PDB file of C-alpha atoms in Angstrom:
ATOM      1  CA  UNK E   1       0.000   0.000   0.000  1.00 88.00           C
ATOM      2  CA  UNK E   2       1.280   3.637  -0.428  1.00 91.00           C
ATOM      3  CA  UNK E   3      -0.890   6.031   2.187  1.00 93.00           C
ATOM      4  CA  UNK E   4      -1.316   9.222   0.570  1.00 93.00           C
ATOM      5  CA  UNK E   5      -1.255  11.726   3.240  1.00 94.00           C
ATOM      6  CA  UNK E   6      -3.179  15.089   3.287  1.00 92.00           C
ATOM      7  CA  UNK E   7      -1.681  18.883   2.224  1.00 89.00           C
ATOM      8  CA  UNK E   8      -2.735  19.695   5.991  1.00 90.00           C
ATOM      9  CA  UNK E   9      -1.298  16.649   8.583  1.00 91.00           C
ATOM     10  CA  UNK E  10       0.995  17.374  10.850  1.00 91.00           C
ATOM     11  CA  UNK E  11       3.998  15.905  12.089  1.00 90.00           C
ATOM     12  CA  UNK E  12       2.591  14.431  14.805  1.00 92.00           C
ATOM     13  CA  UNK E  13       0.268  12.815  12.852  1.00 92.00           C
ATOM     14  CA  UNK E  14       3.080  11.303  10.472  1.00 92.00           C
ATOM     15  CA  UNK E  15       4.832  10.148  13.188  1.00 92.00           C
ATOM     16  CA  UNK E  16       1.415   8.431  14.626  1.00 92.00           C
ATOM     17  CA  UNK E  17       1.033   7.078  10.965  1.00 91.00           C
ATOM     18  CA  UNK E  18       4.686   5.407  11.028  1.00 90.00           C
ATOM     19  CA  UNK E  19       4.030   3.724  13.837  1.00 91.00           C
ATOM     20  CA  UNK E  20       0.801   2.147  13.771  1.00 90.00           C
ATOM     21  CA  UNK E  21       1.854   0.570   9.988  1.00 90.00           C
ATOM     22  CA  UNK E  22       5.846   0.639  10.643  1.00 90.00           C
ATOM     23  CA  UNK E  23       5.988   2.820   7.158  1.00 91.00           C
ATOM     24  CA  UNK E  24       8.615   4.708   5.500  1.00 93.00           C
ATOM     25  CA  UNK E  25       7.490   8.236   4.886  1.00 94.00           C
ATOM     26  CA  UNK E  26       8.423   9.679   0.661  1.00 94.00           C
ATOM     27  CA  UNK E  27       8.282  12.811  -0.637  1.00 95.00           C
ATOM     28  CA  UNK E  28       7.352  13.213  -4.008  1.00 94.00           C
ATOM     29  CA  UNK E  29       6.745  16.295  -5.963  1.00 94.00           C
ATOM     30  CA  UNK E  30       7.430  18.267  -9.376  1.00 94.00           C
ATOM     31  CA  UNK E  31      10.434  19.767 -10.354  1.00 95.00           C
ATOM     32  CA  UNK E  32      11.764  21.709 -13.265  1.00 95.00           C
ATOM     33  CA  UNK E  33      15.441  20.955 -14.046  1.00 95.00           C
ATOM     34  CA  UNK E  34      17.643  22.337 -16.837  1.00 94.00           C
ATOM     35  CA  UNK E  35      21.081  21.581 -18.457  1.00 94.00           C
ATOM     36  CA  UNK E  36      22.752  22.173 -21.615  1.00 92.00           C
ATOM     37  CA  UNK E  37      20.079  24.468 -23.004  1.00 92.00           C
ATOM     38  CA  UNK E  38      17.272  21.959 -22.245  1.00 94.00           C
ATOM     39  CA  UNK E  39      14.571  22.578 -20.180  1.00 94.00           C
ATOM     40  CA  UNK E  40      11.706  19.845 -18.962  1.00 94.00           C
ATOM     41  CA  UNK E  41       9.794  18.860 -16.650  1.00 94.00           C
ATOM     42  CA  UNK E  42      10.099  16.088 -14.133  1.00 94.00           C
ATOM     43  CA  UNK E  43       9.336  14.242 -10.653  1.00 95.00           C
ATOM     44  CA  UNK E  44      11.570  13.904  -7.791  1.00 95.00           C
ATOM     45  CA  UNK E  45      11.363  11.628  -5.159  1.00 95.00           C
ATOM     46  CA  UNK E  46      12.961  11.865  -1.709  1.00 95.00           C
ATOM     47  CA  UNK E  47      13.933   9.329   0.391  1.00 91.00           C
ATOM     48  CA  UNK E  48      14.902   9.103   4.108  1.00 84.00           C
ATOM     49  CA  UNK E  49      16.556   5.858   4.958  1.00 82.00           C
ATOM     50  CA  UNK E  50      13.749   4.024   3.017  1.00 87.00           C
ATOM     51  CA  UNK E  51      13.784   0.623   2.501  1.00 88.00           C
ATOM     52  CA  UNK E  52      10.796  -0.266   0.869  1.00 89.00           C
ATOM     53  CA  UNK E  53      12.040   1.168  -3.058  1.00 90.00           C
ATOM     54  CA  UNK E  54      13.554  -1.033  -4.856  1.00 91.00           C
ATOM     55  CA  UNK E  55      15.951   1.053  -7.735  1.00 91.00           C
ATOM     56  CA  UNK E  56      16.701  -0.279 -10.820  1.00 91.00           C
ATOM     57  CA  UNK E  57      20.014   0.138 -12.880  1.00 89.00           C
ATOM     58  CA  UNK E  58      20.610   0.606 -16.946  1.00 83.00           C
ATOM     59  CA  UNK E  59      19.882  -2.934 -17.360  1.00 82.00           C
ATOM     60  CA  UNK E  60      16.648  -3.457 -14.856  1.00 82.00           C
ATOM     61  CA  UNK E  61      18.885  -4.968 -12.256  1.00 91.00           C
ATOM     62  CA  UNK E  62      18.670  -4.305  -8.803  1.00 92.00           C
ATOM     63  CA  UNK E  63      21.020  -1.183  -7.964  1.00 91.00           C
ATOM     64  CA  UNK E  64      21.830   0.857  -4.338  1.00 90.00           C
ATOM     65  CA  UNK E  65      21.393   4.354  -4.962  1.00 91.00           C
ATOM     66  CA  UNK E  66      24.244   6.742  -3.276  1.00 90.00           C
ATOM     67  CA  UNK E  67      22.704   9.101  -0.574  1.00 86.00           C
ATOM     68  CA  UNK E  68      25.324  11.876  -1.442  1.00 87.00           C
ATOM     69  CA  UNK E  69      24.199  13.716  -4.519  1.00 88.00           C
ATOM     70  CA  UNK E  70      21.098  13.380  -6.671  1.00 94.00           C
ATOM     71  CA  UNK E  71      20.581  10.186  -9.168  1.00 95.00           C
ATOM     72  CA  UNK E  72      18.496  10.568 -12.357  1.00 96.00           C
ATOM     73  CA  UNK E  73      17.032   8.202 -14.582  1.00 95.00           C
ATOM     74  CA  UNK E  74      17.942   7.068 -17.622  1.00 93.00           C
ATOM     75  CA  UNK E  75      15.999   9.063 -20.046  1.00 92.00           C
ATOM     76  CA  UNK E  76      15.651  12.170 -18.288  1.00 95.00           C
ATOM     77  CA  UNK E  77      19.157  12.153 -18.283  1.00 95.00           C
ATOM     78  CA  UNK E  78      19.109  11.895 -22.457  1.00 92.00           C
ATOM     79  CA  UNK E  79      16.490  14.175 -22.150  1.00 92.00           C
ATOM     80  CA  UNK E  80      18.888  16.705 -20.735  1.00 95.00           C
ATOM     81  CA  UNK E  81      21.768  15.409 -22.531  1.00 94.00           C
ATOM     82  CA  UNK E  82      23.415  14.927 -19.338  1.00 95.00           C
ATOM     83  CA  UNK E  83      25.533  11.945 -18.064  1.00 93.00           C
ATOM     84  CA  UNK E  84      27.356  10.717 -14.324  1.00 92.00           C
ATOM     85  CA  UNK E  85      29.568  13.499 -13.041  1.00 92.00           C
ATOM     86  CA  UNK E  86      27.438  16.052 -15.104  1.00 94.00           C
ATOM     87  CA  UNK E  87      26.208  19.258 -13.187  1.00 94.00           C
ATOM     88  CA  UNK E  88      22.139  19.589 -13.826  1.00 95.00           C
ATOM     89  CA  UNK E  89      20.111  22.716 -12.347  1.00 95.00           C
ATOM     90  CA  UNK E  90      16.602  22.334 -10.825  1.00 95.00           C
ATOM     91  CA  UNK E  91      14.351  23.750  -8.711  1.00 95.00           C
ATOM     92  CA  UNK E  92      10.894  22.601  -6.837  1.00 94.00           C
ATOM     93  CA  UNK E  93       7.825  24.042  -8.550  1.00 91.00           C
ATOM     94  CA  UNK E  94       6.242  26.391  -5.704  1.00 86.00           C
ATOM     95  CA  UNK E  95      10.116  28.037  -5.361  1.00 87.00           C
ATOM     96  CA  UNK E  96      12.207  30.314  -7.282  1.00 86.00           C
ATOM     97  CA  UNK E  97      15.090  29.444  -5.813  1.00 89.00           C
ATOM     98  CA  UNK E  98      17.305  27.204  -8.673  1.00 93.00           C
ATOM     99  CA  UNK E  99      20.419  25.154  -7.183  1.00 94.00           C
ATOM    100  CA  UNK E 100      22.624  22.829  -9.128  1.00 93.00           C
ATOM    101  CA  UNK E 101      24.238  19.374  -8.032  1.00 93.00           C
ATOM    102  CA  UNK E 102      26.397  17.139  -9.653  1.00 93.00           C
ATOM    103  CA  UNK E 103      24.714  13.729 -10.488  1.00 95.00           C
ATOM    104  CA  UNK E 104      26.402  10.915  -8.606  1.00 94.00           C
ATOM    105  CA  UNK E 105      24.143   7.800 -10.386  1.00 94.00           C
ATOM    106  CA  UNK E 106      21.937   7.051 -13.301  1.00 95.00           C
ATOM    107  CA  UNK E 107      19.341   4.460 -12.666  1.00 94.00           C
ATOM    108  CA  UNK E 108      16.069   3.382 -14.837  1.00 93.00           C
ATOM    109  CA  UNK E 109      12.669   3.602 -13.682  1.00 91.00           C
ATOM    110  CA  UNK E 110       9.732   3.035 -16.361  1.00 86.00           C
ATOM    111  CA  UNK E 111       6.892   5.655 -15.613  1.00 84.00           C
ATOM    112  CA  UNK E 112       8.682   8.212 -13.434  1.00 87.00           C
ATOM    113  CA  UNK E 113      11.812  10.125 -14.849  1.00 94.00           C
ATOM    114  CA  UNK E 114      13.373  12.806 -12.539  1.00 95.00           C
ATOM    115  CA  UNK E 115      15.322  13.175  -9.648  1.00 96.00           C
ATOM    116  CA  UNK E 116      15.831  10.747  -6.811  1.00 95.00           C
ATOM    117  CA  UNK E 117      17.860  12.129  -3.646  1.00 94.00           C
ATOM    118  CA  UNK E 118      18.049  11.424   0.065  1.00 93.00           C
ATOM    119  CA  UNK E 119      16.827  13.470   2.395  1.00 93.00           C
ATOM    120  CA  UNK E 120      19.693  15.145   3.511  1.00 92.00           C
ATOM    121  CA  UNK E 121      20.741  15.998  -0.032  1.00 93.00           C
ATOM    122  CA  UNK E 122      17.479  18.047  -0.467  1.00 94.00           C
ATOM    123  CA  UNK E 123      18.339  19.990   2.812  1.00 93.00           C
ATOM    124  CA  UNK E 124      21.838  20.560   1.734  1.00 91.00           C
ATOM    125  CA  UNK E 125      20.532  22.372  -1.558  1.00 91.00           C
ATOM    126  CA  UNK E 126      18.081  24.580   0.793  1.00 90.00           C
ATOM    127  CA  UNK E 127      14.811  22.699   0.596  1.00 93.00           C
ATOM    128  CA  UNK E 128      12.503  21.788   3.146  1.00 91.00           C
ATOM    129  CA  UNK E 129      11.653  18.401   2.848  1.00 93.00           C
ATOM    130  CA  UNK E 130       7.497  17.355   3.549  1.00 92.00           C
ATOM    131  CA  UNK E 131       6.932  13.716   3.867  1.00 92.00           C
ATOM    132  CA  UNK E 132       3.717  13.140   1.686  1.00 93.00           C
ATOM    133  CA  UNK E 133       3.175   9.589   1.464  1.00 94.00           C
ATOM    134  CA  UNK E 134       4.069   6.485   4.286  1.00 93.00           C
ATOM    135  CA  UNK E 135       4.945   2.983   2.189  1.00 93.00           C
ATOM    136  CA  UNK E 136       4.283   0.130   5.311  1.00 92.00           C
ATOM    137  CA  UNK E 137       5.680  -2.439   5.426  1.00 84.00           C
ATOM    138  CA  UNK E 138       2.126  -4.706   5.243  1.00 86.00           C
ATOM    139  CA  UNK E 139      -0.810  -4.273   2.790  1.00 86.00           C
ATOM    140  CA  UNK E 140      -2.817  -1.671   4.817  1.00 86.00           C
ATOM    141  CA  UNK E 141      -6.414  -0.705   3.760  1.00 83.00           C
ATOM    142  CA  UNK E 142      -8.134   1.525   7.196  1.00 84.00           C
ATOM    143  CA  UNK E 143      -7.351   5.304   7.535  1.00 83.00           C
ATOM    144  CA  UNK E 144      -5.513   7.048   9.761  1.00 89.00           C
ATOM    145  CA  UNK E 145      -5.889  10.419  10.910  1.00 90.00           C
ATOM    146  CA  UNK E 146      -4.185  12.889   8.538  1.00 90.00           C
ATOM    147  CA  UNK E 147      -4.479  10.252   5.397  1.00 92.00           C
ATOM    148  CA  UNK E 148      -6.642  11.368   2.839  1.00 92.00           C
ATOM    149  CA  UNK E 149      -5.935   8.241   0.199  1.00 91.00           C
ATOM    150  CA  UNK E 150      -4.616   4.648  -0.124  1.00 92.00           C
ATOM    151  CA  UNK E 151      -3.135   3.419  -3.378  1.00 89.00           C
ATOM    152  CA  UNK E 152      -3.321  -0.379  -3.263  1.00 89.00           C
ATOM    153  CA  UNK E 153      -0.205  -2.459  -5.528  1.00 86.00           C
ATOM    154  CA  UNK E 154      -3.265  -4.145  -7.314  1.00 87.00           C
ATOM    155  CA  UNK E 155      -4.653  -1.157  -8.348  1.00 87.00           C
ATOM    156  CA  UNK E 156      -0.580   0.138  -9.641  1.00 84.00           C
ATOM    157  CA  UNK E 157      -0.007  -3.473 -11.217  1.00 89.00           C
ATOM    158  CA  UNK E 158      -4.375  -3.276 -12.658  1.00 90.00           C
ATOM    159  CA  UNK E 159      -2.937   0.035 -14.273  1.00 85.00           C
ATOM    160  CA  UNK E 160       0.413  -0.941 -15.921  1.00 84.00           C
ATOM    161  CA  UNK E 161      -1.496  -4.369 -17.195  1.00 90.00           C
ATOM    162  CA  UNK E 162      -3.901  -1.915 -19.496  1.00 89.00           C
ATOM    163  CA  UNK E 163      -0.876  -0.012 -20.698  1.00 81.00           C
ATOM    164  CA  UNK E 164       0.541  -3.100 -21.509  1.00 85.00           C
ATOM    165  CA  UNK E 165      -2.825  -4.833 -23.449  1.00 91.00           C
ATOM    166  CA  UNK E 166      -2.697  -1.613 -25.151  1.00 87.00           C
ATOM    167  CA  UNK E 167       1.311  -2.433 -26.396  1.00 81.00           C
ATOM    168  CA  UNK E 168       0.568  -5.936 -27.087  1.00 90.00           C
ATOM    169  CA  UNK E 169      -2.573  -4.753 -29.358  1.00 92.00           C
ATOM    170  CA  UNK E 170      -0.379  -2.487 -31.370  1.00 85.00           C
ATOM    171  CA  UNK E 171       1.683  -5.102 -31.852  1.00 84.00           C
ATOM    172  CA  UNK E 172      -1.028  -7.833 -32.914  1.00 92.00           C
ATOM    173  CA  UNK E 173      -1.737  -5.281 -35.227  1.00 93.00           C
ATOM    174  CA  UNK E 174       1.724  -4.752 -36.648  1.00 85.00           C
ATOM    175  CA  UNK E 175       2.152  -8.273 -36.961  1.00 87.00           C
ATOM    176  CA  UNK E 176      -1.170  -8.717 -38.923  1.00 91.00           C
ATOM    177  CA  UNK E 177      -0.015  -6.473 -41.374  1.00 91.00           C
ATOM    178  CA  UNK E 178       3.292  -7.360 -42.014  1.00 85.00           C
ATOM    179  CA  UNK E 179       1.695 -11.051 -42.781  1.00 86.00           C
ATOM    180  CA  UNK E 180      -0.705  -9.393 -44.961  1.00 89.00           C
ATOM    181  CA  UNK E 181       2.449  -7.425 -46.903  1.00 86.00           C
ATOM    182  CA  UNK E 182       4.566 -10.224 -46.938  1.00 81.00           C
ATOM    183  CA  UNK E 183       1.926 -12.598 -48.328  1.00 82.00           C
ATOM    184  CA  UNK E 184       1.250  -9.869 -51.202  1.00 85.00           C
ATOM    185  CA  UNK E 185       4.701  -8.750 -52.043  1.00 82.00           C
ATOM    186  CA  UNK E 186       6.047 -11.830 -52.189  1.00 78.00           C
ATOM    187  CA  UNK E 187       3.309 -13.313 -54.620  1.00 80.00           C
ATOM    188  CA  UNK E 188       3.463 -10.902 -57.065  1.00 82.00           C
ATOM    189  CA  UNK E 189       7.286 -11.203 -56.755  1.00 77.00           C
ATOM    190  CA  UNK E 190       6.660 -14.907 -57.555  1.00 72.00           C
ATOM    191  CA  UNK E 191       3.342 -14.903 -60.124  1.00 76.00           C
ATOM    192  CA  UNK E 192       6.167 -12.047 -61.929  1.00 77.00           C
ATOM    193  CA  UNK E 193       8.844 -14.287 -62.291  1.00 71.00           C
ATOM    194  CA  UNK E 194       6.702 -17.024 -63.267  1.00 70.00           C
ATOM    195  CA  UNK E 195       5.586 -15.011 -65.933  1.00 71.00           C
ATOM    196  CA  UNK E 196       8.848 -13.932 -66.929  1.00 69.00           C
ATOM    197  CA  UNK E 197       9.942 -17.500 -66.912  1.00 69.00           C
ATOM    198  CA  UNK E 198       7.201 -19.667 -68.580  1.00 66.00           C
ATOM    199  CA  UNK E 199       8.690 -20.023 -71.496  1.00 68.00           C
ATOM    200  CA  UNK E 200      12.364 -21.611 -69.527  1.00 69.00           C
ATOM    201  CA  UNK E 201       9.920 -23.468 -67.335  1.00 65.00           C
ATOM    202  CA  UNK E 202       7.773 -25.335 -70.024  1.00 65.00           C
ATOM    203  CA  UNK E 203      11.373 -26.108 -71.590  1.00 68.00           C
ATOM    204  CA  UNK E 204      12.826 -27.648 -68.845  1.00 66.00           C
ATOM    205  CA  UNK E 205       9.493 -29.553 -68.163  1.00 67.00           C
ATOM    206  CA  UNK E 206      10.255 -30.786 -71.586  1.00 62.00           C
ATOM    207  CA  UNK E 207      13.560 -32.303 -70.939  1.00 68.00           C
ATOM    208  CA  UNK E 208      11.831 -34.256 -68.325  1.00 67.00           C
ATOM    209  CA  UNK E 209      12.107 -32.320 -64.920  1.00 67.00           C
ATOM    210  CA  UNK E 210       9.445 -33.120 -62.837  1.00 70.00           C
ATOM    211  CA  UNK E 211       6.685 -30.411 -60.982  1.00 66.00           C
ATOM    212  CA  UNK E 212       8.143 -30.884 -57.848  1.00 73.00           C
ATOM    213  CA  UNK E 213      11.828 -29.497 -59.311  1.00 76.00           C
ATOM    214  CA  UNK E 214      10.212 -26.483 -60.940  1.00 71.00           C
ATOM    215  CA  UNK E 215       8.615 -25.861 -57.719  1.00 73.00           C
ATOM    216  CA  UNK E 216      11.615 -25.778 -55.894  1.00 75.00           C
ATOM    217  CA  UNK E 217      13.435 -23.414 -57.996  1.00 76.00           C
ATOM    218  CA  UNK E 218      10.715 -20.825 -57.315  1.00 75.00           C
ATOM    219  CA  UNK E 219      10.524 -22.086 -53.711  1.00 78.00           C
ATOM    220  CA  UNK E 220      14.983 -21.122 -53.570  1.00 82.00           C
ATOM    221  CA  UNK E 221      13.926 -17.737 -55.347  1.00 78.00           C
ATOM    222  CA  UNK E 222      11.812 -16.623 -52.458  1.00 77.00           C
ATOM    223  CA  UNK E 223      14.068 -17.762 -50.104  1.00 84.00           C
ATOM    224  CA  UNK E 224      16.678 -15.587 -51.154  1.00 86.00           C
ATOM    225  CA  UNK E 225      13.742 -12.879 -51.286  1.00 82.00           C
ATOM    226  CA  UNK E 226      12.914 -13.484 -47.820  1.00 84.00           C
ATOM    227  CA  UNK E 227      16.287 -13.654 -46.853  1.00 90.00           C
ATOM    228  CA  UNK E 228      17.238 -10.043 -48.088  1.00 89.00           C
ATOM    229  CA  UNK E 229      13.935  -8.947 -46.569  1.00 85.00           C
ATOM    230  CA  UNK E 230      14.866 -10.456 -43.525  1.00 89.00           C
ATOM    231  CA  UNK E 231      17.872  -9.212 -43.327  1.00 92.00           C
ATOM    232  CA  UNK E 232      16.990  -5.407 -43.600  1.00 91.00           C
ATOM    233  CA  UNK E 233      13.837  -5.835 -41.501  1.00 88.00           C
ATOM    234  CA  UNK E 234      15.306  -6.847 -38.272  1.00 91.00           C
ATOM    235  CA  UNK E 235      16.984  -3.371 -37.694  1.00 91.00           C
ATOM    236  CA  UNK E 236      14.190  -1.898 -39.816  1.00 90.00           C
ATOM    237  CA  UNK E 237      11.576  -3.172 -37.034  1.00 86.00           C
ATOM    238  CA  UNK E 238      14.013  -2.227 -34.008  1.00 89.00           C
ATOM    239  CA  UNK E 239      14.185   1.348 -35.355  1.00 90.00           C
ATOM    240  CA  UNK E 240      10.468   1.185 -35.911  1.00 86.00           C
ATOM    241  CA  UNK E 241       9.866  -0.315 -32.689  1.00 84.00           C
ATOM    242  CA  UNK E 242      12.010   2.396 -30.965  1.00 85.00           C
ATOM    243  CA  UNK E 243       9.942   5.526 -33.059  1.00 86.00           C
ATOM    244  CA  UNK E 244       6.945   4.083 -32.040  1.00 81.00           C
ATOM    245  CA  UNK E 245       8.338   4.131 -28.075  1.00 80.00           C
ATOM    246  CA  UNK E 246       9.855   7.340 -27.800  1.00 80.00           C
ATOM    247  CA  UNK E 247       5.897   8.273 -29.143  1.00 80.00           C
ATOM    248  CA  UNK E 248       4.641   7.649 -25.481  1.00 75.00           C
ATOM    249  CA  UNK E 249       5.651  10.634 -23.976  1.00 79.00           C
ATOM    250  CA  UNK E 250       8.697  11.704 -21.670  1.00 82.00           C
ATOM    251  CA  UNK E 251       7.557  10.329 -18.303  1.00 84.00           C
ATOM    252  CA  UNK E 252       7.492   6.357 -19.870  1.00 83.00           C
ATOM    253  CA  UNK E 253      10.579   4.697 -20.743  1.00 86.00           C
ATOM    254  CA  UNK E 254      10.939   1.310 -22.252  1.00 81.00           C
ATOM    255  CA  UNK E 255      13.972  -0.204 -23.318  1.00 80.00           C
ATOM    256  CA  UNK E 256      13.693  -1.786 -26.583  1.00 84.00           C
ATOM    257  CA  UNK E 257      15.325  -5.044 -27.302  1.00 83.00           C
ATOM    258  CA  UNK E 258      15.526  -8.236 -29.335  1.00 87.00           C
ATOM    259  CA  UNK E 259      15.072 -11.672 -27.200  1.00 88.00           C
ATOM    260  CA  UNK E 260      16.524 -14.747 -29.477  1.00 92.00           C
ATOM    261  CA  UNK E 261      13.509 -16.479 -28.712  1.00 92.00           C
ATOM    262  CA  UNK E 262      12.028 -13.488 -30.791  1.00 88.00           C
ATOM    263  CA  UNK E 263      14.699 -14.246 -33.571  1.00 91.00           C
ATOM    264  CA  UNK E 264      14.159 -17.546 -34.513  1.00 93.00           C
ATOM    265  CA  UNK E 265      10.249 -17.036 -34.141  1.00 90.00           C
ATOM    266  CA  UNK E 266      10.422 -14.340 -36.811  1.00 88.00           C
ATOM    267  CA  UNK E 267      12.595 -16.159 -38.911  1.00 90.00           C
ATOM    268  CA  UNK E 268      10.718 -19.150 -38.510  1.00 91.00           C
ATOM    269  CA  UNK E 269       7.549 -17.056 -39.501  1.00 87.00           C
ATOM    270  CA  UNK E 270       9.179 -14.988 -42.538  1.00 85.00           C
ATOM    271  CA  UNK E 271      10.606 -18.510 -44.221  1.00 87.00           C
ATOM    272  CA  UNK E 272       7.312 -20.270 -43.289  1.00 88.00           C
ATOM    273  CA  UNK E 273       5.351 -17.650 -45.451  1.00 83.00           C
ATOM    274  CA  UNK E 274       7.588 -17.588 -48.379  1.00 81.00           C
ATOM    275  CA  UNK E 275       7.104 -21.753 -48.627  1.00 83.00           C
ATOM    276  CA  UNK E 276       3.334 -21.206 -48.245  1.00 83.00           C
ATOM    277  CA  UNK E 277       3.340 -18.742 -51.429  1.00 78.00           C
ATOM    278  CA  UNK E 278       5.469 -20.352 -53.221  1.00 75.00           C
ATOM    279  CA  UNK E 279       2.843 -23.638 -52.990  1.00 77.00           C
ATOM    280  CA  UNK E 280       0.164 -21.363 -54.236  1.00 75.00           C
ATOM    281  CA  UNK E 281       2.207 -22.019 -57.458  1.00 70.00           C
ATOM    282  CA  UNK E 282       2.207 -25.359 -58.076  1.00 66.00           C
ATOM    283  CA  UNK E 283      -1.185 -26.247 -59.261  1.00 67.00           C
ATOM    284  CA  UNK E 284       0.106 -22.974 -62.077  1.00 67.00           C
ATOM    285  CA  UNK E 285       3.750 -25.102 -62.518  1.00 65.00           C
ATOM    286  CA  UNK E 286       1.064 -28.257 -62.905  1.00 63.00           C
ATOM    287  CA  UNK E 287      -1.038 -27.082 -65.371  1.00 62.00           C
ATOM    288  CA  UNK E 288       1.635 -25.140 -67.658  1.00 58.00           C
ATOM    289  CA  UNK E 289       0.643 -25.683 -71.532  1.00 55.00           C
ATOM    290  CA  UNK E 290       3.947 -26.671 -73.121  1.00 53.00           C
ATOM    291  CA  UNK E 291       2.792 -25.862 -76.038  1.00 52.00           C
ATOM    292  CA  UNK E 292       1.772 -22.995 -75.840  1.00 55.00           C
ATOM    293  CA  UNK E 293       4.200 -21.581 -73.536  1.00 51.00           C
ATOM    294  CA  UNK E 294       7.161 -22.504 -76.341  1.00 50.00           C
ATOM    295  CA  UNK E 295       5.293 -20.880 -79.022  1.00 53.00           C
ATOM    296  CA  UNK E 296       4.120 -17.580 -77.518  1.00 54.00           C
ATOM    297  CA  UNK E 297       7.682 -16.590 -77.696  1.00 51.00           C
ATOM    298  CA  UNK E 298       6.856 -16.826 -81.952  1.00 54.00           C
TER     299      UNK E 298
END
């Protein structure tokens, strides 16, 4: 649970609230922070000895964050073109007053990018810091005087699982219509090289090679096809993939990678197709009028 305390509580009340759950009190707030010319908008979050936050590092792994100096996340610090050891600028929306601190760690977090500091830190730069939420250590549902909201885990995890049917949909959909474009492209690819070579096909069946020969050459011609294709559409898709990412906004960040599972799936898939297509021509290589074909050229 994450108790969401009121604007009015007092500290006697937080420290009431502490107890009864055995919580950590956060603060978390809205900052505006600026470096190398660019200027956005982000969150900060404040700990004080906290225990219950789990940070996460470039690669999703668990990470300690120092408590001297601030740590910023991974794409607010591209954001702000900024890397470890960099000096960034900020300030607390509600004060004027701007100080700038060296960052000391970069960690990754996926729906929050900002600031994340100890307590101390934010005193040191002239801040007050305001506890506004207690994390317990228990799943805690009753209210305590000076809460005004509980945000349940379920509630969090009910949240990210939409945003993530919503992903997988776009998805379903991409991979729909790349079926759809492969199945078209590379049939037309194949009915125009049959037509191109009708007349060398009913030759060779001629001399004697059998349907299932003729078949196969097609069948080695879109191979090669969907090799090439392949080939240019697995860094064609990351980059697409990646657009269609950085598309969500500033405050999401998902890294964007390619599992080999993934791989051999898509390889599978791309291969599979080009065999199916390529057996859409046989009844043609089956019925081919030798004839016909060998005179047309006349």
């Amino acid at each position: 649970s994450k108790l969401n305390l009121s604007e009015t509580v007092t500290d006697e009340q937080i420290a009431d609230v502490i107890a009864a759950v055995n919580g950590e009190p956060i603060m978390e707030c809205r900052i505006e922070a600026k470096a190398n010319g660019v200027k956005k908008t982000g969150a900060l979050l404040v700990t004080d000895d906290t225990t219950l936050i789990q940070a996460t590092g470039l690669r999703l792994e668990p990470v300690s964050l120092p408590n001297d100096g601030i740590s910023i996340t991974e794409k607010f610090a591209e954001l702000l073109g900024v890397k470890a050891g960099d000096t960034v600028s900020w300030h607390i929306y509600g004060s004027e007053n701007w100080t700038e601190s060296a960052i000391a760690a970069i960690y990754r977090d996926a729906v929050n990018q900002g600031l994340q500091m100890s307590r101390a830190t934010l005193e040191r730069a002239g801040f007050e810091y305001k506890a506004i939420s207690v994390l317990p250590a228990e799943t805690i549902t009753d209210k305590y005087d000076g809460v005004e909201s509980i945000t349940l885990k379920s509630d969090s995890i009910a949240g990210w699982d939409s945003l993530a049917d919503a992903m997988v949909l776009m998805t379903i959909v991409l991979v729909i219509a790349a079926t759809i474009l492969a199945v078209v492209v590379l049939y037309n690819l194949g009915l125009l090289s049959f037509t191109e070579m009708e007349r060398e096909l009913a030759t060779l069946k001629v001399m004697g090679l059998k349907t299932r020969l003729l078949r196969g050459l097609l069948l080695t011609q879109n191979l090669w096809f969907s090799a090439v294709g392949f080939a240019l559409g697995v860094p064609g898709g990351l980059w697409l993939l990646t657009a269609i990412v950085k598309t969500s906004g500033d405050d999401f960040d998902y890294p964007v990678s390619l599992h080999i599972s993934t791989f051999f799936i898509s390889l599978a898939f791309t291969f599979g197709l080009s065999v199916l297509v390529t057996l859409m021509f046989s009844r043609k290589i089956r019925r081919l009028n030798m004839a016909e074909s060998l005179k047309a050229m006349e």
